GROMACS .gro file of C-alpha atoms in nm:
model
  305
    1SER     CA    1   9.952   2.129 -11.040
    2GLY     CA    2   9.752   2.398 -11.217
    3SER     CA    3   9.920   2.317 -11.550
    4GLY     CA    4   9.665   2.048 -11.626
    5ILE     CA    5   9.941   1.795 -11.700
    6LEU     CA    6   9.966   1.492 -11.475
    7PRO     CA    7  10.276   1.290 -11.399
    8ARG     CA    8  10.312   0.964 -11.585
    9GLY     CA    9  10.265   0.625 -11.425
   10ARG     CA   10   9.913   0.662 -11.287
   11GLY     CA   11   9.698   0.357 -11.231
   12PRO     CA   12   9.468   0.204 -11.494
   13LEU     CA   13   9.171   0.407 -11.610
   14ARG     CA   14   8.829   0.294 -11.498
   15GLN     CA   15   8.527   0.172 -11.695
   16SER     CA   16   8.569  -0.076 -11.976
   17GLU     CA   17   8.388   0.072 -12.277
   18LYS     CA   18   8.616   0.179 -12.561
   19PRO     CA   19   8.590   0.540 -12.683
   20MET     CA   20   8.586   0.619 -13.052
   21PRO     CA   21   8.915   0.749 -13.198
   22GLU     CA   22   8.908   1.127 -13.203
   23LEU     CA   23   9.107   1.396 -13.382
   24PRO     CA   24   9.446   1.321 -13.216
   25GLU     CA   25   9.417   0.947 -13.282
   26VAL     CA   26   9.316   0.995 -13.647
   27GLU     CA   27   9.589   1.257 -13.697
   28THR     CA   28   9.842   1.010 -13.552
   29ILE     CA   29   9.733   0.750 -13.809
   30VAL     CA   30   9.763   1.002 -14.096
   31ARG     CA   31  10.116   1.090 -13.989
   32ASP     CA   32  10.206   0.721 -13.954
   33LEU     CA   33  10.080   0.645 -14.305
   34ASN     CA   34  10.277   0.933 -14.451
   35ALA     CA   35  10.590   0.831 -14.262
   36ALA     CA   36  10.549   0.471 -14.382
   37GLY     CA   37  10.563   0.578 -14.744
   38LEU     CA   38  10.202   0.519 -14.846
   39ILE     CA   39  10.206   0.829 -15.066
   40GLY     CA   40  10.274   0.737 -15.427
   41LYS     CA   41  10.177   0.371 -15.398
   42THR     CA   42   9.954   0.229 -15.670
   43VAL     CA   43   9.672  -0.011 -15.590
   44SER     CA   44   9.689  -0.349 -15.763
   45PHE     CA   45   9.375  -0.498 -15.604
   46ALA     CA   46   9.116  -0.453 -15.331
   47ARG     CA   47   8.935  -0.734 -15.149
   48VAL     CA   48   8.641  -0.706 -14.912
   49TYR     CA   49   8.570  -0.983 -14.660
   50TRP     CA   50   8.288  -0.803 -14.474
   51PRO     CA   51   8.075  -0.618 -14.735
   52ARG     CA   52   7.909  -0.389 -14.480
   53SER     CA   53   8.247  -0.228 -14.416
   54ILE     CA   54   8.193  -0.052 -14.751
   55ALA     CA   55   7.924   0.213 -14.710
   56ALA     CA   56   7.939   0.331 -15.072
   57PRO     CA   57   7.945   0.207 -15.344
   58SER     CA   58   7.880  -0.170 -15.336
   59ALA     CA   59   8.170  -0.391 -15.228
   60PRO     CA   60   8.229  -0.531 -15.582
   61GLU     CA   61   8.219  -0.181 -15.732
   62PHE     CA   62   8.461  -0.059 -15.462
   63CYS     CA   63   8.709  -0.332 -15.557
   64ARG     CA   64   8.678  -0.250 -15.926
   65LEU     CA   65   8.718   0.125 -15.885
   66MET     CA   66   9.022   0.094 -15.655
   67GLU     CA   67   9.231  -0.099 -15.907
   68LYS     CA   68   9.528   0.090 -16.058
   69ARG     CA   69   9.459   0.398 -15.845
   70GLU     CA   70   9.762   0.586 -15.718
   71ILE     CA   71   9.741   0.752 -15.374
   72PRO     CA   72   9.895   1.100 -15.403
   73ALA     CA   73   9.782   1.226 -15.060
   74VAL     CA   74   9.644   1.114 -14.723
   75ASP     CA   75   9.498   1.366 -14.483
   76ARG     CA   76   9.226   1.408 -14.223
   77ARG     CA   77   8.895   1.591 -14.189
   78GLY     CA   78   8.742   1.567 -13.843
   79LYS     CA   79   8.746   1.197 -13.754
   80PHE     CA   80   8.766   1.088 -14.119
   81LEU     CA   81   9.081   0.959 -14.282
   82VAL     CA   82   9.085   1.097 -14.637
   83PHE     CA   83   9.277   0.910 -14.907
   84ARG     CA   84   9.301   1.123 -15.221
   85LEU     CA   85   9.315   0.901 -15.529
   86ALA     CA   86   9.448   0.976 -15.876
   87GLY     CA   87   9.161   1.053 -16.109
   88GLY     CA   88   8.967   1.261 -15.858
   89ARG     CA   89   8.797   1.011 -15.629
   90SER     CA   90   8.855   0.999 -15.254
   91MET     CA   91   8.834   0.710 -15.010
   92LEU     CA   92   8.697   0.817 -14.673
   93LEU     CA   93   8.746   0.593 -14.371
   94HIS     CA   94   8.568   0.637 -14.038
   95LEU     CA   95   8.720   0.407 -13.776
   96ARG     CA   96   8.423   0.419 -13.537
   97MET     CA   97   8.480   0.220 -13.216
   98SER     CA   98   8.748  -0.035 -13.297
   99GLY     CA   99   8.881   0.027 -13.646
  100ARG     CA  100   9.252   0.054 -13.718
  101LEU     CA  101   9.488   0.018 -14.013
  102HIS     CA  102   9.775  -0.222 -14.071
  103LEU     CA  103  10.035  -0.159 -14.341
  104VAL     CA  104  10.205  -0.495 -14.382
  105PRO     CA  105  10.385  -0.719 -14.633
  106CYS     CA  106  10.151  -0.932 -14.844
  107GLU     CA  107  10.310  -1.249 -14.701
  108ARG     CA  108  10.165  -1.184 -14.356
  109PRO     CA  109   9.857  -1.405 -14.298
  110ARG     CA  110   9.530  -1.212 -14.285
  111SER     CA  111   9.363  -1.208 -13.944
  112ALA     CA  112   8.991  -1.278 -13.905
  113HIS     CA  113   8.924  -0.912 -13.822
  114GLU     CA  114   9.100  -0.764 -14.125
  115HIS     CA  115   8.787  -0.704 -14.330
  116VAL     CA  116   8.921  -0.494 -14.618
  117VAL     CA  117   9.259  -0.546 -14.786
  118ILE     CA  118   9.410  -0.305 -15.038
  119GLY     CA  119   9.714  -0.449 -15.215
  120PHE     CA  120   9.981  -0.234 -15.379
  121GLU     CA  121  10.211  -0.300 -15.672
  122ASP     CA  122  10.517  -0.302 -15.442
  123GLY     CA  123  10.382  -0.605 -15.251
  124SER     CA  124  10.264  -0.421 -14.940
  125GLU     CA  125   9.902  -0.423 -14.819
  126LEU     CA  126   9.686  -0.178 -14.628
  127ARG     CA  127   9.439  -0.374 -14.416
  128PHE     CA  128   9.137  -0.240 -14.233
  129HIS     CA  129   9.111  -0.423 -13.901
  130ASP     CA  130   8.780  -0.378 -13.718
  131THR     CA  131   8.692  -0.609 -13.430
  132ARG     CA  132   8.342  -0.473 -13.378
  133LYS     CA  133   8.264  -0.412 -13.748
  134PHE     CA  134   8.131  -0.058 -13.698
  135GLY     CA  135   8.386   0.121 -13.919
  136ARG     CA  136   8.284   0.237 -14.265
  137ILE     CA  137   8.461   0.313 -14.593
  138TYR     CA  138   8.325   0.544 -14.864
  139LEU     CA  139   8.467   0.571 -15.215
  140LEU     CA  140   8.329   0.893 -15.359
  141GLU     CA  141   8.377   1.109 -15.664
  142HIS     CA  142   8.283   1.414 -15.457
  143ALA     CA  143   8.403   1.370 -15.097
  144GLU     CA  144   8.252   1.705 -14.999
  145LYS     CA  145   7.908   1.542 -15.002
  146ILE     CA  146   8.010   1.405 -14.661
  147LEU     CA  147   8.291   1.634 -14.549
  148SER     CA  148   8.094   1.955 -14.605
  149ARG     CA  149   7.857   1.849 -14.325
  150LEU     CA  150   8.138   1.883 -14.071
  151GLY     CA  151   8.203   2.189 -13.860
  152PRO     CA  152   8.532   2.383 -13.858
  153GLU     CA  153   8.865   2.221 -13.779
  154PRO     CA  154   8.961   2.331 -13.425
  155LEU     CA  155   9.337   2.347 -13.490
  156LEU     CA  156   9.326   2.557 -13.808
  157PRO     CA  157   9.406   2.932 -13.786
  158GLY     CA  158   9.053   3.027 -13.895
  159PHE     CA  159   8.906   2.876 -13.578
  160THR     CA  160   8.954   3.175 -13.350
  161ALA     CA  161   8.818   3.246 -13.004
  162LYS     CA  162   8.591   3.510 -13.156
  163ARG     CA  163   8.453   3.261 -13.406
  164LEU     CA  164   8.386   3.007 -13.132
  165GLU     CA  165   8.208   3.270 -12.922
  166GLY     CA  166   7.982   3.353 -13.218
  167MET     CA  167   7.907   2.984 -13.275
  168LEU     CA  168   7.820   2.933 -12.907
  169THR     CA  169   7.604   3.243 -12.887
  170ALA     CA  170   7.405   3.137 -13.194
  171ARG     CA  171   7.284   2.825 -13.012
  172SER     CA  172   7.134   2.743 -12.676
  173ARG     CA  173   7.240   2.386 -12.602
  174PHE     CA  174   7.426   2.206 -12.325
  175LEU     CA  175   7.797   2.237 -12.397
  176LYS     CA  176   7.883   1.869 -12.378
  177PRO     CA  177   7.650   1.742 -12.655
  178LEU     CA  178   7.710   2.056 -12.862
  179LEU     CA  179   8.087   2.006 -12.862
  180LEU     CA  180   8.034   1.640 -12.956
  181ASP     CA  181   7.821   1.742 -13.253
  182GLN     CA  182   8.045   1.697 -13.558
  183SER     CA  183   7.842   1.948 -13.758
  184PHE     CA  184   7.928   2.210 -13.494
  185LEU     CA  185   8.298   2.135 -13.449
  186ALA     CA  186   8.491   1.854 -13.618
  187GLY     CA  187   8.702   1.594 -13.443
  188LEU     CA  188   8.608   1.617 -13.076
  189GLY     CA  189   8.474   1.320 -12.882
  190ASN     CA  190   8.412   1.219 -12.523
  191ILE     CA  191   8.775   1.222 -12.412
  192TYR     CA  192   8.883   1.563 -12.532
  193VAL     CA  193   8.554   1.741 -12.458
  194ASP     CA  194   8.570   1.631 -12.093
  195GLU     CA  195   8.935   1.734 -12.072
  196ALA     CA  196   8.880   2.072 -12.238
  197LEU     CA  197   8.584   2.162 -12.017
  198TRP     CA  198   8.786   2.071 -11.707
  199GLU     CA  199   9.080   2.285 -11.822
  200ALA     CA  200   8.845   2.577 -11.891
  201ARG     CA  201   8.667   2.525 -11.553
  202ILE     CA  202   8.328   2.509 -11.727
  203HIS     CA  203   8.045   2.272 -11.639
  204PRO     CA  204   7.933   2.041 -11.925
  205GLN     CA  205   7.568   2.140 -11.865
  206ARG     CA  206   7.627   2.511 -11.917
  207ARG     CA  207   7.413   2.653 -12.194
  208SER     CA  208   7.629   2.755 -12.488
  209ASP     CA  209   7.479   3.105 -12.509
  210SER     CA  210   7.544   3.167 -12.139
  211LEU     CA  211   7.924   3.184 -12.170
  212SER     CA  212   8.095   3.518 -12.131
  213THR     CA  213   8.359   3.636 -12.377
  214ALA     CA  214   8.631   3.540 -12.127
  215GLU     CA  215   8.484   3.190 -12.082
  216ALA     CA  216   8.457   3.136 -12.457
  217LYS     CA  217   8.820   3.243 -12.493
  218SER     CA  218   8.923   3.004 -12.216
  219LEU     CA  219   8.730   2.716 -12.376
  220HIS     CA  220   8.884   2.790 -12.717
  221ALA     CA  221   9.235   2.776 -12.570
  222ALA     CA  222   9.155   2.457 -12.374
  223ILE     CA  223   9.020   2.275 -12.680
  224ARG     CA  224   9.332   2.350 -12.882
  225ARG     CA  225   9.561   2.267 -12.590
  226VAL     CA  226   9.414   1.923 -12.515
  227LEU     CA  227   9.408   1.830 -12.886
  228ARG     CA  228   9.771   1.932 -12.938
  229ARG     CA  229   9.872   1.740 -12.626
  230GLY     CA  230   9.688   1.434 -12.756
  231ILE     CA  231   9.868   1.455 -13.091
  232LYS     CA  232  10.205   1.503 -12.920
  233ASN     CA  233  10.136   1.189 -12.715
  234LEU     CA  234  10.030   0.988 -13.023
  235GLY     CA  235   9.667   0.963 -12.910
  236THR     CA  236   9.495   0.797 -12.617
  237SER     CA  237   9.495   0.420 -12.563
  238LEU     CA  238   9.282   0.301 -12.270
  239GLY     CA  239   9.323  -0.045 -12.122
  240THR     CA  240   9.471  -0.343 -12.304
  241GLY     CA  241   9.175  -0.481 -12.501
  242LYS     CA  242   9.210  -0.588 -12.863
  243ALA     CA  243   8.964  -0.315 -12.969
  244ASN     CA  244   9.184  -0.043 -12.819
  245PHE     CA  245   9.350   0.233 -13.020
  246TYR     CA  246   9.682   0.144 -13.180
  247SER     CA  247   9.861   0.347 -13.446
  248VAL     CA  248   9.958   0.202 -13.783
  249SER     CA  249  10.302   0.129 -13.640
  250ARG     CA  250  10.132  -0.072 -13.361
  251ARG     CA  251  10.217   0.185 -13.094
  252ARG     CA  252   9.986   0.262 -12.805
  253GLY     CA  253   9.898   0.624 -12.748
  254ARG     CA  254  10.057   0.773 -12.435
  255ASN     CA  255   9.796   1.041 -12.365
  256GLY     CA  256   9.608   0.831 -12.109
  257ASP     CA  257   9.880   0.913 -11.856
  258GLU     CA  258   9.796   1.283 -11.883
  259LEU     CA  259   9.416   1.277 -11.864
  260ASN     CA  260   9.286   1.485 -11.576
  261VAL     CA  261   8.921   1.378 -11.546
  262PHE     CA  262   8.824   1.133 -11.820
  263ARG     CA  263   8.762   0.794 -11.656
  264ARG     CA  264   8.921   0.917 -11.332
  265THR     CA  265   8.600   0.874 -11.132
  266GLY     CA  266   8.671   0.892 -10.759
  267GLU     CA  267   9.030   1.006 -10.801
  268PRO     CA  268   9.143   1.348 -10.672
  269CYS     CA  269   9.119   1.644 -10.908
  270PRO     CA  270   9.479   1.744 -10.999
  271ARG     CA  271   9.387   2.108 -10.938
  272CYS     CA  272   9.185   2.112 -10.617
  273GLY     CA  273   9.185   1.756 -10.480
  274SER     CA  274   8.808   1.700 -10.493
  275ALA     CA  275   8.692   1.356 -10.608
  276ILE     CA  276   8.620   1.340 -10.981
  277ARG     CA  277   8.255   1.261 -11.054
  278ARG     CA  278   8.088   1.083 -11.341
  279ILE     CA  279   7.748   1.205 -11.460
  280VAL     CA  280   7.542   1.149 -11.775
  281VAL     CA  281   7.485   1.444 -12.008
  282GLY     CA  282   7.293   1.393 -12.330
  283GLN     CA  283   7.315   1.015 -12.278
  284ARG     CA  284   7.694   1.035 -12.272
  285SER     CA  285   7.922   0.945 -11.984
  286THR     CA  286   8.079   1.269 -11.859
  287HIS     CA  287   8.358   1.333 -11.609
  288LEU     CA  288   8.411   1.653 -11.413
  289CYS     CA  289   8.540   1.810 -11.095
  290PRO     CA  290   8.242   1.921 -10.882
  291ARG     CA  291   8.445   2.199 -10.723
  292CYS     CA  292   8.636   2.340 -11.022
  293GLN     CA  293   8.337   2.304 -11.256
  294GLY     CA  294   8.049   2.256 -11.015
  295ILE     CA  295   7.832   2.562 -11.036
  296ASP     CA  296   7.467   2.650 -10.986
  297ILE     CA  297   7.357   2.573 -11.341
  298ARG     CA  298   7.025   2.753 -11.296
  299VAL     CA  299   7.206   3.079 -11.223
  300HIS     CA  300   7.488   3.049 -11.472
  301ASN     CA  301   7.270   2.938 -11.761
  302LYS     CA  302   7.101   3.276 -11.770
  303LYS     CA  303   7.209   3.477 -12.069
  304PRO     CA  304   7.464   3.746 -11.980
  305SER     CA  305   7.311   4.092 -11.971
   0.00000   0.00000   0.00000
């Protein structure tokens, strides 16, 4: 159908590499942590079993500074989990490829891939599980040193279609790598960029400054729509591997059932029936419909007169 929403129960998605958690997955984790009662807990200890998981400060200093800190708030900025700590510091966590969080009783044995453990005075523990060891934690007095580098949040009211059009016009880059650039727009990754461009019927190799006002408006609406759908579906889990996305409550995201092009190579486009193609744009795997989005790039990349 033209709604862009597929029926559930489709076959397994193709290609085995695991995508990085994006805005809907991180937002799902934030909501899980809040629902689980993390807010108001006080840290009794922190232990680090893989020192490189701590990007700043050193692992011993991280453990020292975390002690006796209450957590009054947990939120999100782009793909970062942001733990606000009493006293002004913030703990930033970037999950990267395989990171996830477990909130468990202290009696539960620690697994080999739980590299950072934060214990609370009530006997519960927050454990950072990271099979591939790419995730990073920052404990900072001024979190904006990192967060200020990020672009606008696509779901906030201030991110309007007019603002997006101005951002696109100010640059002349292929859309796919530009939308993946976290300094341009925060939170988008491979999954939701491919889905948004398909919904907007725009080729990923269009030059950003070639879009008309109507196309920019369509892209703006598509970005917000696919992100909200992803959040509603608790994120996207692909395949059954141990490095896959799982929420704090150990639930798999359901959004994979509703993806239209991402990792659907060779399957019919839900809108026109053409076979979905996979190409490489900016060294990133990219999925599109050659009919709905397949245009003469040389013509359409000319700046509108």
